[in-house]
Short mmCIF file of N, CA and C and ligand atoms in Angstrom, two decimals:
data_model
loop_
_atom_site.label_atom_id
_atom_site.label_comp_id
_atom_site.label_asym_id
_atom_site.label_seq_id
_atom_site.Cartn_x
_atom_site.Cartn_y
_atom_site.Cartn_z
N MET A 99 8.73 38.04 -30.16
CA MET A 99 10.00 38.36 -31.04
C MET A 99 9.90 38.94 -32.23
N THR A 100 10.77 39.78 -32.42
CA THR A 100 9.65 40.29 -33.44
C THR A 100 9.96 39.36 -34.75
N ASP A 101 11.11 39.24 -34.59
CA ASP A 101 11.16 38.75 -36.04
C ASP A 101 11.57 37.23 -35.85
N CYS A 102 10.31 36.65 -35.38
CA CYS A 102 10.13 35.19 -35.28
C CYS A 102 8.77 34.79 -36.09
N LEU A 103 9.13 33.91 -36.80
CA LEU A 103 8.20 33.66 -37.81
C LEU A 103 6.38 32.99 -37.08
N PHE A 104 6.53 31.79 -36.42
CA PHE A 104 5.64 31.59 -35.04
C PHE A 104 5.91 33.06 -34.12
N CYS A 105 6.03 33.35 -33.88
CA CYS A 105 5.88 34.72 -32.81
C CYS A 105 4.69 35.31 -33.56
N LYS A 106 4.59 35.43 -34.91
CA LYS A 106 3.73 36.22 -35.38
C LYS A 106 3.04 35.66 -35.97
N ILE A 107 3.32 34.70 -36.26
CA ILE A 107 1.66 33.59 -36.03
C ILE A 107 0.54 33.92 -35.11
N ALA A 108 1.59 32.97 -34.23
CA ALA A 108 0.81 33.80 -32.42
C ALA A 108 0.14 34.74 -32.49
N ALA A 109 0.75 35.69 -33.06
CA ALA A 109 0.00 36.83 -32.21
C ALA A 109 -1.29 37.82 -33.97
N GLY A 110 -1.49 36.52 -34.73
CA GLY A 110 -2.38 36.74 -35.90
C GLY A 110 -1.95 37.71 -36.55
N ASP A 111 -0.66 38.39 -36.79
CA ASP A 111 -0.29 38.96 -37.82
C ASP A 111 0.59 37.90 -39.27
N ILE A 112 0.77 36.90 -39.30
CA ILE A 112 0.89 36.30 -40.14
C ILE A 112 -1.05 35.00 -40.25
N PRO A 113 -1.30 34.85 -41.42
CA PRO A 113 -2.10 33.96 -41.61
C PRO A 113 -1.97 32.65 -41.26
N ALA A 114 -3.07 31.56 -40.30
CA ALA A 114 -2.28 29.80 -40.59
C ALA A 114 -3.74 29.31 -40.49
N GLU A 115 -3.96 28.27 -40.81
CA GLU A 115 -5.13 27.41 -40.30
C GLU A 115 -5.01 27.15 -39.25
N LYS A 116 -5.90 27.85 -38.41
CA LYS A 116 -5.78 26.57 -36.34
C LYS A 116 -6.73 25.83 -36.44
N LEU A 117 -6.50 25.50 -35.52
CA LEU A 117 -7.14 24.12 -35.00
C LEU A 117 -7.54 24.79 -33.91
N TYR A 118 -6.41 25.07 -33.19
CA TYR A 118 -6.59 25.38 -31.20
C TYR A 118 -6.12 26.35 -31.27
N GLU A 119 -6.34 27.00 -30.06
CA GLU A 119 -6.01 28.24 -29.60
C GLU A 119 -6.33 28.63 -28.24
N ASP A 120 -5.64 29.10 -26.89
CA ASP A 120 -5.87 29.62 -26.14
C ASP A 120 -4.77 30.94 -25.80
N ASP A 121 -5.02 31.21 -24.42
CA ASP A 121 -4.00 32.55 -24.07
C ASP A 121 -2.04 31.41 -24.00
N GLU A 122 -2.55 30.64 -23.89
CA GLU A 122 -1.29 29.87 -24.11
C GLU A 122 -0.87 29.26 -25.18
N VAL A 123 -1.52 29.27 -25.89
CA VAL A 123 -1.24 28.08 -26.57
C VAL A 123 -1.25 27.82 -28.28
N LEU A 124 -0.96 27.23 -29.35
CA LEU A 124 -1.85 27.60 -30.65
C LEU A 124 -1.07 26.26 -31.65
N ALA A 125 -2.30 25.69 -32.17
CA ALA A 125 -2.23 24.85 -32.94
C ALA A 125 -2.46 24.93 -34.35
N PHE A 126 -1.68 24.48 -35.66
CA PHE A 126 -2.39 24.83 -36.60
C PHE A 126 -1.76 24.19 -37.49
N LYS A 127 -2.09 23.78 -38.86
CA LYS A 127 -1.64 22.64 -40.36
C LYS A 127 -0.27 23.08 -40.16
N ASP A 128 0.60 22.17 -40.76
CA ASP A 128 2.05 22.75 -41.46
C ASP A 128 1.62 23.35 -42.43
N ILE A 129 2.67 23.89 -43.39
CA ILE A 129 1.71 24.07 -44.57
C ILE A 129 2.26 23.72 -45.92
N ALA A 130 3.33 22.55 -44.94
CA ALA A 130 4.15 21.75 -46.34
C ALA A 130 3.72 19.80 -45.54
N PRO A 131 2.77 19.62 -45.15
CA PRO A 131 2.39 17.99 -44.38
C PRO A 131 2.96 17.14 -45.54
N GLN A 132 3.61 16.33 -44.93
CA GLN A 132 4.45 15.28 -44.56
C GLN A 132 3.97 14.26 -44.30
N ALA A 133 2.10 14.29 -44.02
CA ALA A 133 1.81 13.04 -43.74
C ALA A 133 0.60 13.65 -44.28
N PRO A 134 -0.75 12.83 -44.10
CA PRO A 134 -1.95 13.18 -44.64
C PRO A 134 -2.50 13.76 -43.24
N VAL A 135 -2.07 14.01 -42.19
CA VAL A 135 -2.22 14.72 -41.15
C VAL A 135 -1.00 15.28 -40.51
N HIS A 136 -0.91 16.45 -40.03
CA HIS A 136 0.39 16.77 -39.75
C HIS A 136 0.12 18.75 -39.08
N PHE A 137 0.71 19.22 -38.18
CA PHE A 137 0.05 20.00 -37.82
C PHE A 137 1.59 20.07 -36.56
N LEU A 138 1.46 21.56 -36.05
CA LEU A 138 2.24 22.27 -34.83
C LEU A 138 1.81 22.70 -34.29
N VAL A 139 1.45 22.23 -33.30
CA VAL A 139 1.13 23.18 -31.43
C VAL A 139 2.57 23.86 -30.81
N ILE A 140 2.68 24.88 -30.83
CA ILE A 140 2.97 25.71 -30.15
C ILE A 140 2.59 26.70 -29.10
N PRO A 141 3.92 26.84 -28.23
CA PRO A 141 3.55 27.78 -26.79
C PRO A 141 3.26 29.09 -27.96
N LYS A 142 2.68 30.15 -27.45
CA LYS A 142 2.94 31.43 -28.01
C LYS A 142 4.27 31.99 -26.93
N LYS A 143 5.06 31.93 -25.94
CA LYS A 143 5.32 32.25 -25.43
C LYS A 143 6.98 31.84 -26.75
N HIS A 144 7.87 32.65 -26.92
CA HIS A 144 9.38 32.44 -27.45
C HIS A 144 10.24 31.75 -26.86
N ILE A 145 9.96 30.52 -26.93
CA ILE A 145 11.24 29.56 -26.64
C ILE A 145 11.59 28.84 -27.70
N VAL A 146 13.32 29.23 -27.76
CA VAL A 146 14.02 28.40 -29.16
C VAL A 146 13.95 27.25 -29.84
N ASP A 147 13.54 26.33 -28.46
CA ASP A 147 14.16 25.60 -28.59
C ASP A 147 13.95 24.26 -27.86
N PRO A 148 14.00 22.35 -27.57
CA PRO A 148 14.22 21.90 -26.29
C PRO A 148 14.31 22.37 -25.65
N SER A 149 16.39 22.11 -25.94
CA SER A 149 17.28 22.71 -25.10
C SER A 149 17.54 24.40 -25.02
N ASP A 150 16.21 25.06 -24.60
CA ASP A 150 15.55 26.21 -24.39
C ASP A 150 15.18 26.37 -22.98
N VAL A 151 13.87 24.89 -23.26
CA VAL A 151 13.13 24.51 -22.25
C VAL A 151 13.32 24.81 -20.26
N SER A 152 12.88 26.08 -19.82
CA SER A 152 13.28 25.85 -18.11
C SER A 152 12.41 25.61 -18.02
N GLN A 153 12.79 24.88 -15.90
CA GLN A 153 11.66 24.80 -15.35
C GLN A 153 9.95 25.19 -15.36
N GLU A 154 10.84 25.97 -15.30
CA GLU A 154 9.31 27.07 -15.37
C GLU A 154 8.30 26.43 -15.97
N ASP A 155 8.96 26.24 -17.77
CA ASP A 155 8.30 25.76 -18.76
C ASP A 155 7.27 24.71 -18.69
N GLU A 156 7.80 23.91 -17.43
CA GLU A 156 7.62 22.66 -17.78
C GLU A 156 6.44 22.40 -17.82
N LYS A 157 5.11 22.93 -17.44
CA LYS A 157 3.76 22.62 -17.99
C LYS A 157 3.60 23.12 -18.34
N LEU A 158 3.67 24.34 -19.47
CA LEU A 158 3.58 24.96 -20.28
C LEU A 158 3.72 23.46 -21.50
N ILE A 159 5.42 23.45 -21.63
CA ILE A 159 5.01 22.11 -23.40
C ILE A 159 4.70 20.67 -22.98
N GLY A 160 4.08 20.15 -21.37
CA GLY A 160 3.28 19.31 -21.34
C GLY A 160 1.58 19.53 -21.89
N LYS A 161 1.86 20.70 -22.23
CA LYS A 161 0.19 20.80 -22.47
C LYS A 161 0.04 20.73 -24.01
N LEU A 162 1.15 20.99 -24.48
CA LEU A 162 1.58 20.82 -26.21
C LEU A 162 0.98 19.61 -26.07
N ILE A 163 1.53 18.15 -25.18
CA ILE A 163 1.36 17.05 -25.80
C ILE A 163 0.02 17.14 -25.36
N ARG A 164 -0.35 17.60 -24.46
CA ARG A 164 -1.86 17.18 -24.15
C ARG A 164 -3.00 17.38 -25.24
N ILE A 165 -2.72 18.90 -25.35
CA ILE A 165 -3.64 19.54 -26.54
C ILE A 165 -3.50 18.81 -28.08
N GLY A 166 -1.78 18.43 -28.41
CA GLY A 166 -1.61 18.12 -29.82
C GLY A 166 -2.48 16.76 -29.58
N SER A 167 -2.53 15.15 -28.43
CA SER A 167 -3.20 14.65 -28.99
C SER A 167 -4.51 14.36 -28.59
N GLN A 168 -5.12 15.49 -28.29
CA GLN A 168 -6.76 15.92 -28.51
C GLN A 168 -7.20 16.27 -29.60
N ILE A 169 -6.37 17.33 -30.39
CA ILE A 169 -6.50 17.88 -31.93
C ILE A 169 -6.30 16.06 -32.49
N ALA A 170 -5.44 15.06 -32.59
CA ALA A 170 -5.27 14.16 -33.22
C ALA A 170 -6.28 13.02 -33.08
N ALA A 171 -7.03 13.13 -32.18
CA ALA A 171 -8.07 12.20 -31.76
C ALA A 171 -9.39 13.07 -32.92
N GLU A 172 -8.82 14.32 -32.15
CA GLU A 172 -10.58 14.97 -33.56
C GLU A 172 -10.37 15.01 -35.06
N ASN A 173 -8.83 14.05 -35.00
CA ASN A 173 -8.22 14.82 -36.96
C ASN A 173 -8.49 12.80 -37.52
N GLY A 174 -8.88 12.02 -36.27
CA GLY A 174 -8.75 10.43 -36.48
C GLY A 174 -8.05 9.74 -36.60
N VAL A 175 -6.75 10.17 -35.61
CA VAL A 175 -5.35 9.49 -36.17
C VAL A 175 -5.45 9.20 -34.35
N SER A 176 -5.57 8.87 -33.77
CA SER A 176 -5.35 8.48 -32.48
C SER A 176 -4.99 6.73 -32.60
N ASP A 177 -5.49 6.12 -33.49
CA ASP A 177 -5.28 5.39 -33.36
C ASP A 177 -2.85 4.89 -33.46
N GLY A 178 -2.79 6.54 -34.19
CA GLY A 178 -1.72 6.10 -34.21
C GLY A 178 -0.74 7.19 -34.68
N PHE A 179 0.18 8.00 -34.52
CA PHE A 179 1.05 9.60 -34.63
C PHE A 179 1.80 9.41 -34.30
N ARG A 180 2.58 10.20 -34.83
CA ARG A 180 4.38 10.45 -34.47
C ARG A 180 4.35 12.08 -34.20
N ILE A 181 4.54 12.47 -32.94
CA ILE A 181 5.75 13.27 -32.29
C ILE A 181 6.42 13.85 -32.12
N ILE A 182 7.34 14.58 -32.81
CA ILE A 182 8.78 15.65 -33.26
C ILE A 182 9.17 16.93 -33.48
N PHE A 183 10.09 16.93 -32.12
CA PHE A 183 10.66 17.78 -31.47
C PHE A 183 11.80 18.00 -32.74
N ASN A 184 11.88 18.68 -33.61
CA ASN A 184 13.04 19.74 -34.22
C ASN A 184 14.70 20.13 -32.52
N ASN A 185 15.35 19.53 -32.16
CA ASN A 185 16.16 20.64 -31.86
C ASN A 185 17.85 20.93 -32.53
N GLY A 186 17.96 22.17 -33.04
CA GLY A 186 18.95 22.08 -33.93
C GLY A 186 19.01 22.05 -35.68
N ALA A 187 20.20 23.01 -36.11
CA ALA A 187 19.77 22.68 -37.95
C ALA A 187 20.14 21.29 -38.05
N LYS A 188 21.06 20.91 -37.02
CA LYS A 188 21.41 19.67 -37.15
C LYS A 188 20.24 18.43 -37.73
N ALA A 189 19.60 18.66 -36.64
CA ALA A 189 18.97 17.31 -36.39
C ALA A 189 17.11 18.63 -37.72
N GLY A 190 17.13 19.57 -38.55
CA GLY A 190 16.90 19.83 -39.56
C GLY A 190 15.74 20.77 -38.94
N GLN A 191 16.01 21.30 -37.65
CA GLN A 191 14.60 22.07 -37.56
C GLN A 191 15.47 24.01 -38.41
N ALA A 192 13.67 24.58 -39.08
CA ALA A 192 13.70 25.89 -39.19
C ALA A 192 13.86 26.73 -38.88
N VAL A 193 12.53 26.71 -38.18
CA VAL A 193 12.04 27.96 -37.72
C VAL A 193 12.27 27.59 -35.85
N PHE A 194 13.30 28.59 -35.60
CA PHE A 194 13.71 28.43 -34.17
C PHE A 194 12.79 29.21 -33.40
N HIS A 195 11.54 28.55 -33.23
CA HIS A 195 10.66 29.23 -31.85
C HIS A 195 9.69 27.75 -32.07
N ILE A 196 10.23 26.70 -30.31
CA ILE A 196 10.02 25.62 -30.57
C ILE A 196 9.07 24.99 -30.40
N HIS A 197 8.28 23.76 -31.44
CA HIS A 197 7.22 23.88 -32.32
C HIS A 197 7.23 21.77 -31.86
N MET A 198 6.01 21.72 -31.96
CA MET A 198 5.37 20.27 -31.98
C MET A 198 5.04 19.87 -33.09
N HIS A 199 5.62 18.73 -33.90
CA HIS A 199 5.01 17.93 -34.70
C HIS A 199 4.27 16.86 -34.03
N ILE A 200 2.61 16.36 -35.19
CA ILE A 200 2.64 15.83 -35.02
C ILE A 200 2.20 15.60 -35.92
N LEU A 201 2.40 14.25 -37.07
CA LEU A 201 1.89 13.45 -38.07
C LEU A 201 0.63 12.05 -37.77
N GLY A 202 -0.13 12.20 -38.25
CA GLY A 202 -0.11 10.54 -38.91
C GLY A 202 -1.31 10.54 -39.55
N GLY A 203 -2.27 9.01 -40.52
CA GLY A 203 -2.67 9.17 -40.81
C GLY A 203 -2.20 8.19 -41.94
N LYS A 204 -1.20 7.92 -41.59
CA LYS A 204 -0.19 6.92 -42.50
C LYS A 204 0.87 6.34 -41.61
N ASP A 205 1.59 4.44 -42.43
CA ASP A 205 2.58 3.70 -40.97
C ASP A 205 4.05 4.91 -40.72
N ARG A 206 4.02 4.91 -39.99
CA ARG A 206 5.29 5.43 -39.56
C ARG A 206 5.61 7.02 -40.08
N PRO A 207 4.37 7.70 -40.08
CA PRO A 207 4.81 8.98 -40.76
C PRO A 207 5.92 9.63 -40.04
N TRP A 208 6.45 9.95 -41.15
CA TRP A 208 7.82 10.89 -40.93
C TRP A 208 9.35 10.98 -42.26
N PRO A 209 8.74 10.98 -43.27
CA PRO A 209 9.88 10.91 -44.11
C PRO A 209 11.34 11.31 -44.31
N MET A 210 11.16 12.79 -43.40
CA MET A 210 11.77 13.88 -43.67
C MET A 210 13.40 13.81 -43.22
P1 5GP B 463 11.05 22.29 -38.40
O1 5GP B 463 12.50 21.69 -39.86
O2 5GP B 463 11.72 23.38 -37.87
O3 5GP B 463 11.00 21.18 -37.14
O4 5GP B 463 9.59 22.79 -39.09
C1 5GP B 463 9.10 23.37 -39.17
C2 5GP B 463 8.11 23.56 -40.31
O5 5GP B 463 7.01 25.29 -40.15
C3 5GP B 463 7.92 22.59 -41.30
O6 5GP B 463 7.16 21.45 -40.90
C4 5GP B 463 7.39 23.58 -42.19
O7 5GP B 463 6.89 22.93 -43.55
C5 5GP B 463 6.52 24.31 -41.71
N1 5GP B 463 6.09 25.90 -41.69
C6 5GP B 463 7.03 26.81 -42.27
N2 5GP B 463 7.09 28.08 -42.42
C7 5GP B 463 5.16 28.12 -42.26
C8 5GP B 463 4.65 28.74 -42.19
O8 5GP B 463 4.89 30.07 -42.98
N3 5GP B 463 2.90 28.53 -41.86
C9 5GP B 463 3.11 26.85 -42.01
N4 5GP B 463 1.14 26.49 -41.00
N5 5GP B 463 3.34 25.86 -41.05
C10 5GP B 463 5.14 26.75 -42.04
ZN1 ZN B 464 8.79 33.29 -31.39
#
């Protein structure tokens, strides 16, 4: 999608501090971290939010969890991290390209 911030980051048109990338998935540091470790994992495919996940995307969304957990371990927080997907503006979703937050490095991270 042309007017989507995370599609632009996935395409390399907007810079981000990348932690992992392959042809389907990108992980990058959150620009406004809410915990010592806070990064986002996205599919490169434009999916709006968890409610927009179709049956054909199930494997891809599972991959976000596998890759995210791997990066959490690489960043020293395998002993405790929180995974959050916001769905809809009412829940605090601000970017309408599905993204998985991973927060760690402090107790019960997620003050938002
Ligand atoms: P949401 O509130 O939609 O679940 O989370 C969006 C997240 O994206 C926020 O935590 C916000 O800090 C992050 N974010 C917004 N714009 C950018 C950006 O341009 N670059 C990066 N790396 N993160 C961003
Ligand atoms: Zn997008």
